[in-house]
Amino acid sequence: MEREKMAYKITDECISCGACISECPVEAIAEGEEHTEIDASKCVECQGYFDESQCVAACPVDAIVKA
């Protein structure tokens, strides 16, 4: 059974501070060419790890939104 695709995306509002990178329990976030990026194929929205998405909570500029 294929798992339902879940993911957040990081908008152009990202300031590349890196606050979200260390918060991801599945290492789905990394520095991209223009700003930090989330690998949608790895993102589990923190389900099974936390009650809320840690990257969203850590972002100081609210640049992480549902994809």
PDB file of C-alpha atoms in Angstrom:
ATOM      1  CA  MET A   1       0.000   0.000   0.000  1.00  0.00           C
ATOM      2  CA  GLU A   2       1.415   3.360  -1.040  1.00  0.00           C
ATOM      3  CA  ARG A   3       1.459   6.005   1.659  1.00  0.00           C
ATOM      4  CA  GLU A   4      -0.507   9.171   1.136  1.00  0.00           C
ATOM      5  CA  LYS A   5       1.741  11.947  -0.147  1.00  0.00           C
ATOM      6  CA  MET A   6       2.308  14.540   2.519  1.00  0.00           C
ATOM      7  CA  ALA A   7       4.466  17.587   2.367  1.00  0.00           C
ATOM      8  CA  TYR A   8       5.092  21.171   3.118  1.00  0.00           C
ATOM      9  CA  LYS A   9       6.926  23.545   0.841  1.00  0.00           C
ATOM     10  CA  ILE A  10       9.149  26.482   1.578  1.00  0.00           C
ATOM     11  CA  THR A  11       8.186  29.714  -0.154  1.00  0.00           C
ATOM     12  CA  ASP A  12      10.404  32.464  -1.523  1.00  0.00           C
ATOM     13  CA  GLU A  13       9.918  34.270   1.791  1.00  0.00           C
ATOM     14  CA  CYS A  14      12.583  31.916   3.210  1.00  0.00           C
ATOM     15  CA  ILE A  15      15.628  33.734   4.597  1.00  0.00           C
ATOM     16  CA  SER A  16      17.761  30.547   4.618  1.00  0.00           C
ATOM     17  CA  CYS A  17      18.373  30.765   8.354  1.00  0.00           C
ATOM     18  CA  GLY A  18      18.439  26.961   8.682  1.00  0.00           C
ATOM     19  CA  ALA A  19      16.190  26.872  11.756  1.00  0.00           C
ATOM     20  CA  CYS A  20      13.967  24.210  10.181  1.00  0.00           C
ATOM     21  CA  ILE A  21      16.731  21.859   9.031  1.00  0.00           C
ATOM     22  CA  SER A  22      17.645  20.418  12.420  1.00  0.00           C
ATOM     23  CA  GLU A  23      13.987  20.181  13.466  1.00  0.00           C
ATOM     24  CA  CYS A  24      13.044  17.618  10.785  1.00  0.00           C
ATOM     25  CA  PRO A  25      12.937  14.091  12.240  1.00  0.00           C
ATOM     26  CA  VAL A  26      13.300  12.450   8.807  1.00  0.00           C
ATOM     27  CA  GLU A  27      15.968  14.759   7.350  1.00  0.00           C
ATOM     28  CA  ALA A  28      13.693  15.950   4.543  1.00  0.00           C
ATOM     29  CA  ILE A  29      14.969  19.559   4.658  1.00  0.00           C
ATOM     30  CA  ALA A  30      18.223  20.820   3.145  1.00  0.00           C
ATOM     31  CA  GLU A  31      19.799  23.929   1.700  1.00  0.00           C
ATOM     32  CA  GLY A  32      18.693  24.481  -1.890  1.00  0.00           C
ATOM     33  CA  GLU A  33      20.051  26.697  -4.646  1.00  0.00           C
ATOM     34  CA  GLU A  34      17.907  29.708  -3.789  1.00  0.00           C
ATOM     35  CA  HIS A  35      16.641  28.846  -0.294  1.00  0.00           C
ATOM     36  CA  THR A  36      16.040  25.925   2.021  1.00  0.00           C
ATOM     37  CA  GLU A  37      13.927  23.161   0.434  1.00  0.00           C
ATOM     38  CA  ILE A  38      11.793  20.240   1.580  1.00  0.00           C
ATOM     39  CA  ASP A  39      12.010  16.886  -0.217  1.00  0.00           C
ATOM     40  CA  ALA A  40       8.305  16.049  -0.611  1.00  0.00           C
ATOM     41  CA  SER A  41       9.075  12.353  -1.053  1.00  0.00           C
ATOM     42  CA  LYS A  42      10.569  12.230   2.456  1.00  0.00           C
ATOM     43  CA  CYS A  43       8.276  14.638   4.340  1.00  0.00           C
ATOM     44  CA  VAL A  44       5.875  12.931   6.762  1.00  0.00           C
ATOM     45  CA  GLU A  45       4.567  16.168   8.319  1.00  0.00           C
ATOM     46  CA  CYS A  46       6.078  14.891  11.584  1.00  0.00           C
ATOM     47  CA  GLN A  47       3.333  12.281  11.899  1.00  0.00           C
ATOM     48  CA  GLY A  48       4.480   9.599  14.281  1.00  0.00           C
ATOM     49  CA  TYR A  49       7.098  11.938  15.756  1.00  0.00           C
ATOM     50  CA  PHE A  50       5.364  15.118  16.980  1.00  0.00           C
ATOM     51  CA  ASP A  51       1.851  16.526  17.343  1.00  0.00           C
ATOM     52  CA  GLU A  52       2.677  19.454  15.041  1.00  0.00           C
ATOM     53  CA  SER A  53       5.073  19.996  12.157  1.00  0.00           C
ATOM     54  CA  GLN A  54       8.338  21.117  13.682  1.00  0.00           C
ATOM     55  CA  CYS A  55       9.605  22.995  10.644  1.00  0.00           C
ATOM     56  CA  VAL A  56       6.525  25.217  10.617  1.00  0.00           C
ATOM     57  CA  ALA A  57       6.924  25.939  14.322  1.00  0.00           C
ATOM     58  CA  ALA A  58      10.640  26.751  13.908  1.00  0.00           C
ATOM     59  CA  CYS A  59      10.350  29.094  10.917  1.00  0.00           C
ATOM     60  CA  PRO A  60      10.775  32.723  12.053  1.00  0.00           C
ATOM     61  CA  VAL A  61       9.224  34.178   8.868  1.00  0.00           C
ATOM     62  CA  ASP A  62       6.314  31.763   8.296  1.00  0.00           C
ATOM     63  CA  ALA A  63       7.761  30.633   4.957  1.00  0.00           C
ATOM     64  CA  ILE A  64       6.631  26.993   5.286  1.00  0.00           C
ATOM     65  CA  VAL A  65       3.176  26.153   3.968  1.00  0.00           C
ATOM     66  CA  LYS A  66       1.195  23.065   2.930  1.00  0.00           C
ATOM     67  CA  ALA A  67       2.131  21.959  -0.585  1.00  0.00           C
TER      68      ALA A  67
END
